[in-house]
PDB file of C-alpha atoms in Angstrom:
ATOM      1  CA  UNK O 330       0.091  -0.110  -0.119  1.00 77.00           C
ATOM      2  CA  UNK O 331       2.733   2.504   0.860  1.00 91.00           C
ATOM      3  CA  UNK O 332       3.855   4.970  -1.884  1.00 96.00           C
ATOM      4  CA  UNK O 333       7.777   3.506  -2.879  1.00 96.00           C
ATOM      5  CA  UNK O 334       8.639   7.110  -4.451  1.00 97.00           C
ATOM      6  CA  UNK O 335       7.441  10.465  -3.970  1.00 97.00           C
ATOM      7  CA  UNK O 336       7.712  13.089  -6.797  1.00 97.00           C
ATOM      8  CA  UNK O 337       6.440  16.013  -5.041  1.00 97.00           C
ATOM      9  CA  UNK O 338       4.205  19.068  -6.344  1.00 96.00           C
ATOM     10  CA  UNK O 339       2.162  21.528  -5.007  1.00 95.00           C
ATOM     11  CA  UNK O 340      -1.721  22.016  -6.025  1.00 94.00           C
ATOM     12  CA  UNK O 341      -3.976  24.972  -6.180  1.00 86.00           C
ATOM     13  CA  UNK O 342      -6.924  25.182  -3.798  1.00 86.00           C
ATOM     14  CA  UNK O 343      -9.243  22.530  -4.142  1.00 91.00           C
ATOM     15  CA  UNK O 344     -12.962  23.000  -4.523  1.00 91.00           C
ATOM     16  CA  UNK O 345     -14.001  19.794  -6.197  1.00 93.00           C
ATOM     17  CA  UNK O 346     -16.341  17.590  -4.288  1.00 94.00           C
ATOM     18  CA  UNK O 347     -15.843  13.835  -4.495  1.00 95.00           C
ATOM     19  CA  UNK O 348     -19.017  13.543  -6.731  1.00 95.00           C
ATOM     20  CA  UNK O 349     -17.640  16.019  -9.115  1.00 96.00           C
ATOM     21  CA  UNK O 350     -14.254  14.760  -9.171  1.00 96.00           C
ATOM     22  CA  UNK O 351     -15.489  11.137  -9.784  1.00 96.00           C
ATOM     23  CA  UNK O 352     -17.764  12.747 -12.712  1.00 96.00           C
ATOM     24  CA  UNK O 353     -14.542  14.163 -14.471  1.00 97.00           C
ATOM     25  CA  UNK O 354     -12.333  10.923 -14.057  1.00 97.00           C
ATOM     26  CA  UNK O 355     -14.829   9.011 -15.699  1.00 96.00           C
ATOM     27  CA  UNK O 356     -14.407  11.031 -18.956  1.00 96.00           C
ATOM     28  CA  UNK O 357     -10.857   9.876 -19.022  1.00 95.00           C
ATOM     29  CA  UNK O 358     -11.453   6.381 -17.484  1.00 95.00           C
ATOM     30  CA  UNK O 359      -9.292   3.379 -18.332  1.00 94.00           C
ATOM     31  CA  UNK O 360     -10.311   1.293 -21.223  1.00 90.00           C
ATOM     32  CA  UNK O 361      -8.746  -2.041 -22.666  1.00 83.00           C
ATOM     33  CA  UNK O 362      -6.931  -1.476 -25.960  1.00 81.00           C
ATOM     34  CA  UNK O 363      -8.606  -2.440 -29.136  1.00 78.00           C
ATOM     35  CA  UNK O 364      -7.343  -4.967 -31.406  1.00 69.00           C
ATOM     36  CA  UNK O 365      -5.327  -2.430 -33.477  1.00 72.00           C
ATOM     37  CA  UNK O 366      -4.224  -0.256 -30.502  1.00 76.00           C
ATOM     38  CA  UNK O 367      -0.751  -0.800 -29.073  1.00 77.00           C
ATOM     39  CA  UNK O 368      -1.420   1.895 -25.686  1.00 78.00           C
ATOM     40  CA  UNK O 369      -4.126   3.084 -23.635  1.00 91.00           C
ATOM     41  CA  UNK O 370      -3.947   5.070 -20.699  1.00 93.00           C
ATOM     42  CA  UNK O 371      -6.765   6.055 -18.088  1.00 96.00           C
ATOM     43  CA  UNK O 372      -7.849   6.272 -14.481  1.00 97.00           C
ATOM     44  CA  UNK O 373      -8.599   3.356 -12.675  1.00 96.00           C
ATOM     45  CA  UNK O 374      -9.789   2.378  -8.893  1.00 95.00           C
ATOM     46  CA  UNK O 375      -7.276   2.442  -6.787  1.00 94.00           C
ATOM     47  CA  UNK O 376      -8.985  -0.417  -4.823  1.00 91.00           C
ATOM     48  CA  UNK O 377     -10.630  -3.161  -6.424  1.00 85.00           C
ATOM     49  CA  UNK O 378     -14.370  -2.408  -6.908  1.00 84.00           C
ATOM     50  CA  UNK O 379     -13.960   1.006  -5.483  1.00 89.00           C
ATOM     51  CA  UNK O 380     -14.479   4.551  -6.864  1.00 94.00           C
ATOM     52  CA  UNK O 381     -12.013   6.189  -9.310  1.00 96.00           C
ATOM     53  CA  UNK O 382     -11.289   8.530  -6.514  1.00 96.00           C
ATOM     54  CA  UNK O 383     -11.015   6.855  -3.244  1.00 96.00           C
ATOM     55  CA  UNK O 384     -11.370   9.536  -0.553  1.00 96.00           C
ATOM     56  CA  UNK O 385     -10.476   8.811   3.184  1.00 95.00           C
ATOM     57  CA  UNK O 386     -10.163  11.650   5.747  1.00 92.00           C
ATOM     58  CA  UNK O 387     -10.209  14.172   2.933  1.00 94.00           C
ATOM     59  CA  UNK O 388      -7.030  12.499   1.662  1.00 97.00           C
ATOM     60  CA  UNK O 389      -7.595  11.595  -2.070  1.00 97.00           C
ATOM     61  CA  UNK O 390      -5.805   8.560  -3.838  1.00 97.00           C
ATOM     62  CA  UNK O 391      -6.295   7.958  -7.583  1.00 97.00           C
ATOM     63  CA  UNK O 392      -4.615   5.068  -9.951  1.00 97.00           C
ATOM     64  CA  UNK O 393      -3.339   5.725 -13.483  1.00 97.00           C
ATOM     65  CA  UNK O 394      -3.500   2.457 -15.568  1.00 95.00           C
ATOM     66  CA  UNK O 395      -1.827   2.111 -18.268  1.00 92.00           C
ATOM     67  CA  UNK O 396      -1.627  -0.938 -20.812  1.00 87.00           C
ATOM     68  CA  UNK O 397       0.749  -1.559 -23.565  1.00 84.00           C
ATOM     69  CA  UNK O 398       1.198  -4.349 -25.787  1.00 79.00           C
ATOM     70  CA  UNK O 399       4.409  -6.273 -26.168  1.00 73.00           C
ATOM     71  CA  UNK O 400       5.152  -6.521 -30.026  1.00 73.00           C
ATOM     72  CA  UNK O 401       9.332  -6.279 -30.307  1.00 76.00           C
ATOM     73  CA  UNK O 402      10.746  -4.937 -33.546  1.00 84.00           C
ATOM     74  CA  UNK O 403      12.525  -7.799 -34.020  1.00 83.00           C
ATOM     75  CA  UNK O 404       9.358 -10.273 -34.409  1.00 77.00           C
ATOM     76  CA  UNK O 405       7.960  -7.591 -36.750  1.00 81.00           C
ATOM     77  CA  UNK O 406      11.203  -7.653 -38.866  1.00 85.00           C
ATOM     78  CA  UNK O 407      11.688 -11.482 -38.829  1.00 84.00           C
ATOM     79  CA  UNK O 408       8.089 -11.976 -39.967  1.00 77.00           C
ATOM     80  CA  UNK O 409       8.426  -9.264 -42.535  1.00 85.00           C
ATOM     81  CA  UNK O 410      11.727 -10.577 -43.989  1.00 85.00           C
ATOM     82  CA  UNK O 411       9.896 -13.954 -44.420  1.00 82.00           C
ATOM     83  CA  UNK O 412       7.151 -12.226 -46.235  1.00 79.00           C
ATOM     84  CA  UNK O 413       9.466 -10.527 -48.426  1.00 82.00           C
ATOM     85  CA  UNK O 414      11.395 -13.624 -49.504  1.00 80.00           C
ATOM     86  CA  UNK O 415       7.971 -15.184 -50.670  1.00 77.00           C
ATOM     87  CA  UNK O 416       7.080 -12.136 -52.275  1.00 78.00           C
ATOM     88  CA  UNK O 417      10.350 -12.085 -54.251  1.00 78.00           C
ATOM     89  CA  UNK O 418       9.678 -15.618 -55.295  1.00 78.00           C
ATOM     90  CA  UNK O 419       6.220 -14.876 -56.674  1.00 82.00           C
ATOM     91  CA  UNK O 420       7.334 -11.597 -58.502  1.00 82.00           C
ATOM     92  CA  UNK O 421      10.701 -12.489 -59.513  1.00 79.00           C
ATOM     93  CA  UNK O 422      12.384  -9.714 -57.803  1.00 83.00           C
ATOM     94  CA  UNK O 423      13.247  -8.125 -54.467  1.00 85.00           C
ATOM     95  CA  UNK O 424      10.499  -6.001 -53.112  1.00 84.00           C
ATOM     96  CA  UNK O 425      11.534  -2.089 -53.287  1.00 86.00           C
ATOM     97  CA  UNK O 426      11.340   0.285 -50.668  1.00 87.00           C
ATOM     98  CA  UNK O 427       7.485   1.112 -50.927  1.00 88.00           C
ATOM     99  CA  UNK O 428       6.691  -2.504 -51.121  1.00 84.00           C
ATOM    100  CA  UNK O 429       8.899  -3.231 -47.824  1.00 86.00           C
ATOM    101  CA  UNK O 430       7.107  -0.416 -45.948  1.00 88.00           C
ATOM    102  CA  UNK O 431       3.682  -1.882 -46.977  1.00 84.00           C
ATOM    103  CA  UNK O 432       4.580  -5.101 -46.171  1.00 81.00           C
ATOM    104  CA  UNK O 433       6.058  -4.275 -42.412  1.00 86.00           C
ATOM    105  CA  UNK O 434       2.606  -2.192 -42.003  1.00 83.00           C
ATOM    106  CA  UNK O 435       0.653  -5.331 -42.908  1.00 81.00           C
ATOM    107  CA  UNK O 436       2.440  -7.719 -40.735  1.00 77.00           C
ATOM    108  CA  UNK O 437       2.441  -5.241 -37.904  1.00 78.00           C
ATOM    109  CA  UNK O 438      -1.700  -5.122 -38.200  1.00 79.00           C
ATOM    110  CA  UNK O 439      -1.544  -8.722 -38.474  1.00 74.00           C
ATOM    111  CA  UNK O 440       0.597  -9.469 -35.099  1.00 74.00           C
ATOM    112  CA  UNK O 441      -1.069  -6.512 -33.461  1.00 75.00           C
ATOM    113  CA  UNK O 442      -4.291  -8.507 -31.862  1.00 74.00           C
ATOM    114  CA  UNK O 443      -2.107 -11.403 -30.518  1.00 73.00           C
ATOM    115  CA  UNK O 444       0.510  -9.149 -28.700  1.00 72.00           C
ATOM    116  CA  UNK O 445       0.400  -9.817 -25.193  1.00 70.00           C
ATOM    117  CA  UNK O 446      -0.596  -6.874 -23.001  1.00 72.00           C
ATOM    118  CA  UNK O 447       1.161  -5.637 -19.744  1.00 80.00           C
ATOM    119  CA  UNK O 448      -0.717  -3.178 -17.338  1.00 84.00           C
ATOM    120  CA  UNK O 449       0.779  -1.284 -14.988  1.00 90.00           C
ATOM    121  CA  UNK O 450      -0.830   1.459 -12.199  1.00 94.00           C
ATOM    122  CA  UNK O 451       0.775   4.514 -11.063  1.00 96.00           C
ATOM    123  CA  UNK O 452      -0.848   6.019  -7.596  1.00 97.00           C
ATOM    124  CA  UNK O 453      -1.493   9.581  -6.895  1.00 97.00           C
ATOM    125  CA  UNK O 454      -2.567  11.246  -3.680  1.00 98.00           C
ATOM    126  CA  UNK O 455      -4.012  14.478  -3.224  1.00 97.00           C
ATOM    127  CA  UNK O 456      -3.503  16.319  -0.119  1.00 96.00           C
ATOM    128  CA  UNK O 457      -6.324  19.037  -0.390  1.00 95.00           C
ATOM    129  CA  UNK O 458      -5.515  20.150   3.163  1.00 93.00           C
ATOM    130  CA  UNK O 459      -1.975  20.719   3.048  1.00 94.00           C
ATOM    131  CA  UNK O 460      -2.144  20.936  -0.715  1.00 94.00           C
ATOM    132  CA  UNK O 461       0.460  18.104  -1.645  1.00 96.00           C
ATOM    133  CA  UNK O 462       0.160  16.250  -5.067  1.00 97.00           C
ATOM    134  CA  UNK O 463       2.360  13.100  -4.720  1.00 98.00           C
ATOM    135  CA  UNK O 464       2.981  10.859  -7.467  1.00 97.00           C
ATOM    136  CA  UNK O 465       4.474   7.451  -6.903  1.00 97.00           C
ATOM    137  CA  UNK O 466       7.179   7.185  -9.622  1.00 96.00           C
ATOM    138  CA  UNK O 467      10.700   6.445  -9.696  1.00 92.00           C
ATOM    139  CA  UNK O 468      11.391   8.896 -12.675  1.00 92.00           C
ATOM    140  CA  UNK O 469      10.247  12.553 -13.522  1.00 93.00           C
ATOM    141  CA  UNK O 470       9.078  11.021 -16.973  1.00 92.00           C
ATOM    142  CA  UNK O 471       6.715   8.823 -15.616  1.00 92.00           C
ATOM    143  CA  UNK O 472       5.391  11.430 -13.262  1.00 95.00           C
ATOM    144  CA  UNK O 473       5.094  13.895 -16.171  1.00 95.00           C
ATOM    145  CA  UNK O 474       2.740  11.352 -18.101  1.00 94.00           C
ATOM    146  CA  UNK O 475       0.437  11.553 -15.167  1.00 95.00           C
ATOM    147  CA  UNK O 476       0.595  15.224 -14.498  1.00 95.00           C
ATOM    148  CA  UNK O 477      -0.486  15.544 -18.191  1.00 95.00           C
ATOM    149  CA  UNK O 478      -3.382  13.445 -17.956  1.00 96.00           C
ATOM    150  CA  UNK O 479      -4.351  14.810 -14.465  1.00 96.00           C
ATOM    151  CA  UNK O 480      -4.492  18.536 -15.893  1.00 94.00           C
ATOM    152  CA  UNK O 481      -6.322  17.276 -19.012  1.00 95.00           C
ATOM    153  CA  UNK O 482      -8.824  15.960 -16.786  1.00 96.00           C
ATOM    154  CA  UNK O 483      -9.266  18.446 -13.723  1.00 94.00           C
ATOM    155  CA  UNK O 484      -9.059  22.069 -13.687  1.00 90.00           C
ATOM    156  CA  UNK O 485      -6.100  22.355 -11.482  1.00 91.00           C
ATOM    157  CA  UNK O 486      -2.897  24.095 -11.178  1.00 91.00           C
ATOM    158  CA  UNK O 487       0.118  22.202 -10.394  1.00 93.00           C
ATOM    159  CA  UNK O 488       3.239  23.949  -9.278  1.00 93.00           C
ATOM    160  CA  UNK O 489       6.771  22.380  -8.756  1.00 93.00           C
ATOM    161  CA  UNK O 490       8.551  22.615  -5.195  1.00 93.00           C
ATOM    162  CA  UNK O 491      10.721  25.741  -5.124  1.00 93.00           C
ATOM    163  CA  UNK O 492      13.144  25.658  -2.144  1.00 94.00           C
ATOM    164  CA  UNK O 493      15.273  28.418  -0.670  1.00 93.00           C
ATOM    165  CA  UNK O 494      18.304  26.396  -0.541  1.00 93.00           C
ATOM    166  CA  UNK O 495      19.449  23.627  -3.571  1.00 94.00           C
ATOM    167  CA  UNK O 496      19.008  20.035  -1.863  1.00 94.00           C
ATOM    168  CA  UNK O 497      22.327  19.244  -3.212  1.00 94.00           C
ATOM    169  CA  UNK O 498      24.088  21.822  -0.947  1.00 94.00           C
ATOM    170  CA  UNK O 499      21.953  21.233   2.023  1.00 95.00           C
ATOM    171  CA  UNK O 500      22.862  17.463   1.928  1.00 94.00           C
ATOM    172  CA  UNK O 501      26.517  18.024   1.507  1.00 93.00           C
ATOM    173  CA  UNK O 502      26.404  20.374   4.540  1.00 92.00           C
ATOM    174  CA  UNK O 503      24.699  17.781   6.656  1.00 92.00           C
ATOM    175  CA  UNK O 504      27.027  15.269   5.561  1.00 89.00           C
ATOM    176  CA  UNK O 505      30.133  17.173   5.821  1.00 88.00           C
ATOM    177  CA  UNK O 506      29.490  18.120   9.307  1.00 85.00           C
ATOM    178  CA  UNK O 507      28.022  14.419  10.301  1.00 82.00           C
ATOM    179  CA  UNK O 508      24.843  16.249  11.429  1.00 85.00           C
ATOM    180  CA  UNK O 509      21.365  15.841  10.238  1.00 88.00           C
ATOM    181  CA  UNK O 510      18.717  18.352  11.157  1.00 89.00           C
ATOM    182  CA  UNK O 511      16.463  17.533  14.310  1.00 89.00           C
ATOM    183  CA  UNK O 512      14.149  14.629  13.775  1.00 93.00           C
ATOM    184  CA  UNK O 513      16.395  13.116  10.856  1.00 95.00           C
ATOM    185  CA  UNK O 514      19.317  10.839  11.195  1.00 93.00           C
ATOM    186  CA  UNK O 515      21.735   9.953   7.936  1.00 92.00           C
ATOM    187  CA  UNK O 516      21.936   6.475   7.370  1.00 93.00           C
ATOM    188  CA  UNK O 517      24.459   4.525   4.973  1.00 88.00           C
ATOM    189  CA  UNK O 518      23.919   4.904   1.650  1.00 92.00           C
ATOM    190  CA  UNK O 519      25.251   8.344  -0.328  1.00 92.00           C
ATOM    191  CA  UNK O 520      25.860   9.405  -3.754  1.00 93.00           C
ATOM    192  CA  UNK O 521      28.690  12.091  -4.359  1.00 92.00           C
ATOM    193  CA  UNK O 522      29.239  13.538  -7.919  1.00 91.00           C
ATOM    194  CA  UNK O 523      31.618  16.145  -9.103  1.00 88.00           C
ATOM    195  CA  UNK O 524      30.493  19.188 -10.453  1.00 78.00           C
ATOM    196  CA  UNK O 525      33.464  19.231 -12.942  1.00 73.00           C
ATOM    197  CA  UNK O 526      32.810  18.404 -16.807  1.00 62.00           C
ATOM    198  CA  UNK O 527      34.188  14.783 -15.822  1.00 63.00           C
ATOM    199  CA  UNK O 528      31.162  14.026 -13.413  1.00 74.00           C
ATOM    200  CA  UNK O 529      32.915  11.834 -11.722  1.00 84.00           C
ATOM    201  CA  UNK O 530      30.746   9.821  -8.964  1.00 88.00           C
ATOM    202  CA  UNK O 531      31.212   7.515  -6.078  1.00 89.00           C
ATOM    203  CA  UNK O 532      28.305   5.664  -4.200  1.00 90.00           C
ATOM    204  CA  UNK O 533      28.620   4.340  -0.674  1.00 85.00           C
ATOM    205  CA  UNK O 534      26.130   1.374   0.147  1.00 90.00           C
ATOM    206  CA  UNK O 535      25.721   0.147   3.796  1.00 85.00           C
ATOM    207  CA  UNK O 536      28.938   1.871   4.277  1.00 85.00           C
ATOM    208  CA  UNK O 537      29.545   4.300   7.546  1.00 81.00           C
ATOM    209  CA  UNK O 538      29.547   7.928   6.271  1.00 81.00           C
ATOM    210  CA  UNK O 539      31.366   9.694   9.223  1.00 79.00           C
ATOM    211  CA  UNK O 540      35.103   8.274   8.011  1.00 73.00           C
ATOM    212  CA  UNK O 541      37.955  10.517   6.543  1.00 78.00           C
ATOM    213  CA  UNK O 542      37.434   9.078   3.051  1.00 81.00           C
ATOM    214  CA  UNK O 543      33.841  10.749   2.653  1.00 83.00           C
ATOM    215  CA  UNK O 544      34.850  14.058   3.663  1.00 82.00           C
ATOM    216  CA  UNK O 545      38.022  13.929   1.294  1.00 85.00           C
ATOM    217  CA  UNK O 546      35.670  13.450  -1.482  1.00 86.00           C
ATOM    218  CA  UNK O 547      33.536  16.510  -0.414  1.00 86.00           C
ATOM    219  CA  UNK O 548      36.829  18.695   0.054  1.00 86.00           C
ATOM    220  CA  UNK O 549      37.865  17.527  -3.644  1.00 84.00           C
ATOM    221  CA  UNK O 550      34.549  19.209  -4.700  1.00 86.00           C
ATOM    222  CA  UNK O 551      31.931  16.567  -4.907  1.00 89.00           C
ATOM    223  CA  UNK O 552      28.558  17.069  -3.961  1.00 92.00           C
ATOM    224  CA  UNK O 553      25.936  14.747  -2.260  1.00 93.00           C
ATOM    225  CA  UNK O 554      23.281  13.911  -4.909  1.00 94.00           C
ATOM    226  CA  UNK O 555      21.387  11.200  -3.196  1.00 95.00           C
ATOM    227  CA  UNK O 556      21.232  10.513   0.871  1.00 95.00           C
ATOM    228  CA  UNK O 557      19.576   7.721   2.888  1.00 95.00           C
ATOM    229  CA  UNK O 558      18.001   9.127   5.676  1.00 95.00           C
ATOM    230  CA  UNK O 559      15.663   8.059   8.560  1.00 96.00           C
ATOM    231  CA  UNK O 560      12.957  10.424   9.835  1.00 97.00           C
ATOM    232  CA  UNK O 561      11.822  10.207  13.811  1.00 95.00           C
ATOM    233  CA  UNK O 562      12.481   6.222  13.673  1.00 94.00           C
ATOM    234  CA  UNK O 563       9.350   5.782  11.443  1.00 95.00           C
ATOM    235  CA  UNK O 564      10.166   6.338   7.906  1.00 96.00           C
ATOM    236  CA  UNK O 565      13.599   5.666   6.179  1.00 96.00           C
ATOM    237  CA  UNK O 566      13.917   7.101   2.566  1.00 97.00           C
ATOM    238  CA  UNK O 567      16.348   8.470   0.008  1.00 97.00           C
ATOM    239  CA  UNK O 568      16.432  12.227  -0.866  1.00 97.00           C
ATOM    240  CA  UNK O 569      17.631  13.026  -4.352  1.00 96.00           C
ATOM    241  CA  UNK O 570      19.148  16.547  -5.552  1.00 94.00           C
ATOM    242  CA  UNK O 571      15.843  17.109  -7.457  1.00 95.00           C
ATOM    243  CA  UNK O 572      13.936  16.737  -4.071  1.00 96.00           C
ATOM    244  CA  UNK O 573      12.519  13.613  -5.001  1.00 96.00           C
ATOM    245  CA  UNK O 574      12.055  11.057  -2.234  1.00 97.00           C
ATOM    246  CA  UNK O 575      12.642   7.324  -3.104  1.00 96.00           C
ATOM    247  CA  UNK O 576      12.919   3.893  -1.674  1.00 96.00           C
ATOM    248  CA  UNK O 577      10.215   4.852   1.041  1.00 96.00           C
ATOM    249  CA  UNK O 578      10.154   2.407   3.855  1.00 95.00           C
ATOM    250  CA  UNK O 579       7.867   2.516   6.867  1.00 93.00           C
ATOM    251  CA  UNK O 580       9.640   1.055   9.826  1.00 92.00           C
ATOM    252  CA  UNK O 581       8.369  -1.253  12.578  1.00 85.00           C
ATOM    253  CA  UNK O 582       6.783   1.687  14.617  1.00 83.00           C
ATOM    254  CA  UNK O 583       4.679   2.597  11.956  1.00 82.00           C
ATOM    255  CA  UNK O 584       3.739  -1.049  11.458  1.00 75.00           C
ATOM    256  CA  UNK O 585       2.748  -1.632  14.892  1.00 76.00           C
ATOM    257  CA  UNK O 586       0.499   1.631  14.636  1.00 72.00           C
ATOM    258  CA  UNK O 587      -1.775  -0.220  12.074  1.00 70.00           C
ATOM    259  CA  UNK O 588      -5.531   0.042  13.169  1.00 67.00           C
ATOM    260  CA  UNK O 589      -5.779  -3.848  14.906  1.00 69.00           C
ATOM    261  CA  UNK O 590      -9.807  -3.257  14.907  1.00 70.00           C
ATOM    262  CA  UNK O 591     -10.036  -2.745  11.101  1.00 68.00           C
ATOM    263  CA  UNK O 592     -11.837  -5.834   9.373  1.00 72.00           C
ATOM    264  CA  UNK O 593     -12.218  -6.899   5.955  1.00 79.00           C
ATOM    265  CA  UNK O 594     -10.261  -5.717   2.989  1.00 82.00           C
ATOM    266  CA  UNK O 595     -11.930  -2.447   2.478  1.00 84.00           C
ATOM    267  CA  UNK O 596     -11.662  -1.494   6.017  1.00 87.00           C
ATOM    268  CA  UNK O 597      -7.791  -2.362   6.162  1.00 88.00           C
ATOM    269  CA  UNK O 598      -7.321  -0.682   2.996  1.00 90.00           C
ATOM    270  CA  UNK O 599      -8.683   2.754   4.227  1.00 90.00           C
ATOM    271  CA  UNK O 600      -6.792   2.425   7.540  1.00 90.00           C
ATOM    272  CA  UNK O 601      -3.459   2.008   5.564  1.00 91.00           C
ATOM    273  CA  UNK O 602      -4.426   5.091   3.570  1.00 93.00           C
ATOM    274  CA  UNK O 603      -5.136   6.747   6.835  1.00 93.00           C
ATOM    275  CA  UNK O 604      -2.041   6.092   8.268  1.00 93.00           C
ATOM    276  CA  UNK O 605       0.211   6.465   5.316  1.00 95.00           C
ATOM    277  CA  UNK O 606      -1.073   9.623   4.446  1.00 96.00           C
ATOM    278  CA  UNK O 607      -0.767  11.129   7.710  1.00 95.00           C
ATOM    279  CA  UNK O 608       2.740  10.071   8.004  1.00 96.00           C
ATOM    280  CA  UNK O 609       3.658  11.236   4.985  1.00 96.00           C
ATOM    281  CA  UNK O 610       2.174  14.655   5.235  1.00 96.00           C
ATOM    282  CA  UNK O 611       4.084  15.262   8.529  1.00 96.00           C
ATOM    283  CA  UNK O 612       7.350  14.060   7.036  1.00 97.00           C
ATOM    284  CA  UNK O 613       7.006  16.449   3.826  1.00 97.00           C
ATOM    285  CA  UNK O 614       6.622  19.248   6.420  1.00 96.00           C
ATOM    286  CA  UNK O 615       9.474  18.526   8.604  1.00 96.00           C
ATOM    287  CA  UNK O 616      11.582  17.965   5.605  1.00 96.00           C
ATOM    288  CA  UNK O 617      10.584  21.145   3.742  1.00 95.00           C
ATOM    289  CA  UNK O 618      11.799  23.207   6.753  1.00 95.00           C
ATOM    290  CA  UNK O 619      15.201  20.906   7.133  1.00 95.00           C
ATOM    291  CA  UNK O 620      16.262  22.173   3.837  1.00 93.00           C
ATOM    292  CA  UNK O 621      15.611  25.600   4.571  1.00 92.00           C
ATOM    293  CA  UNK O 622      11.693  26.116   3.494  1.00 93.00           C
ATOM    294  CA  UNK O 623       9.815  27.147   0.321  1.00 92.00           C
ATOM    295  CA  UNK O 624      10.725  30.015  -1.729  1.00 86.00           C
ATOM    296  CA  UNK O 625       8.048  32.775  -1.353  1.00 79.00           C
ATOM    297  CA  UNK O 626       6.687  34.500  -4.299  1.00 68.00           C
ATOM    298  CA  UNK O 627       7.709  38.001  -4.525  1.00 54.00           C
TER     299      UNK O 627
END
């Protein structure tokens, strides 16, 4: 249930009712690709059998579903070559460029209905109370795909997080001083990169970061681009220089806080959503403050 990666944005003031939100999402709801389509995208229910917008304590969960058919170019080319050989035997000469193009299109049309489809859901958390919009995506490219459909579906404004201090500078200062801000601890994974043209990089995994070698890398000009941290002994994560949060892992103290009275899949799902969104909202607030706060508009 927990989001593994957080691509973080701000949203405009939220005025949509749940009913209106579901109406708008339905217009862009997911449908299976037709026999001749390679790819479809649309909104799906975050919980099996539920609404497109799942709301718990004013926190909103969405899911963008994508289905892509697997039709490798190597397979198309192999079948095309075989058909081209048959055609050459029939007409007595090799197919020209135009014939080969038409043949390839014909092969693609023949194979497409038999192609195997793979589905993938990307979850979205909207917090109208604190104006967060968080996409569970490892890459900005995938997040942009979700943002694009979200803006097409809803009349809202999304803004990137603008910070007073660059995360790379703040993380480097924490590492150099061997001291994280209150509530946070530095763990044992880090990536350091040079800001020179060579872009030299060094990574430490499950390695103490308070040694002389780490400080020497910083003194030589390398800066921290990824840093593993823990917040209040509750959530571990990796912070990146783009202020994305990766490898989010709830720790035992949170797992023990799960509602023991929840019965059935629906109640347990809602309890997990409430727990996750409540904890992540506090984490985001503390992390924003730790890196120097958001830049105020002039």
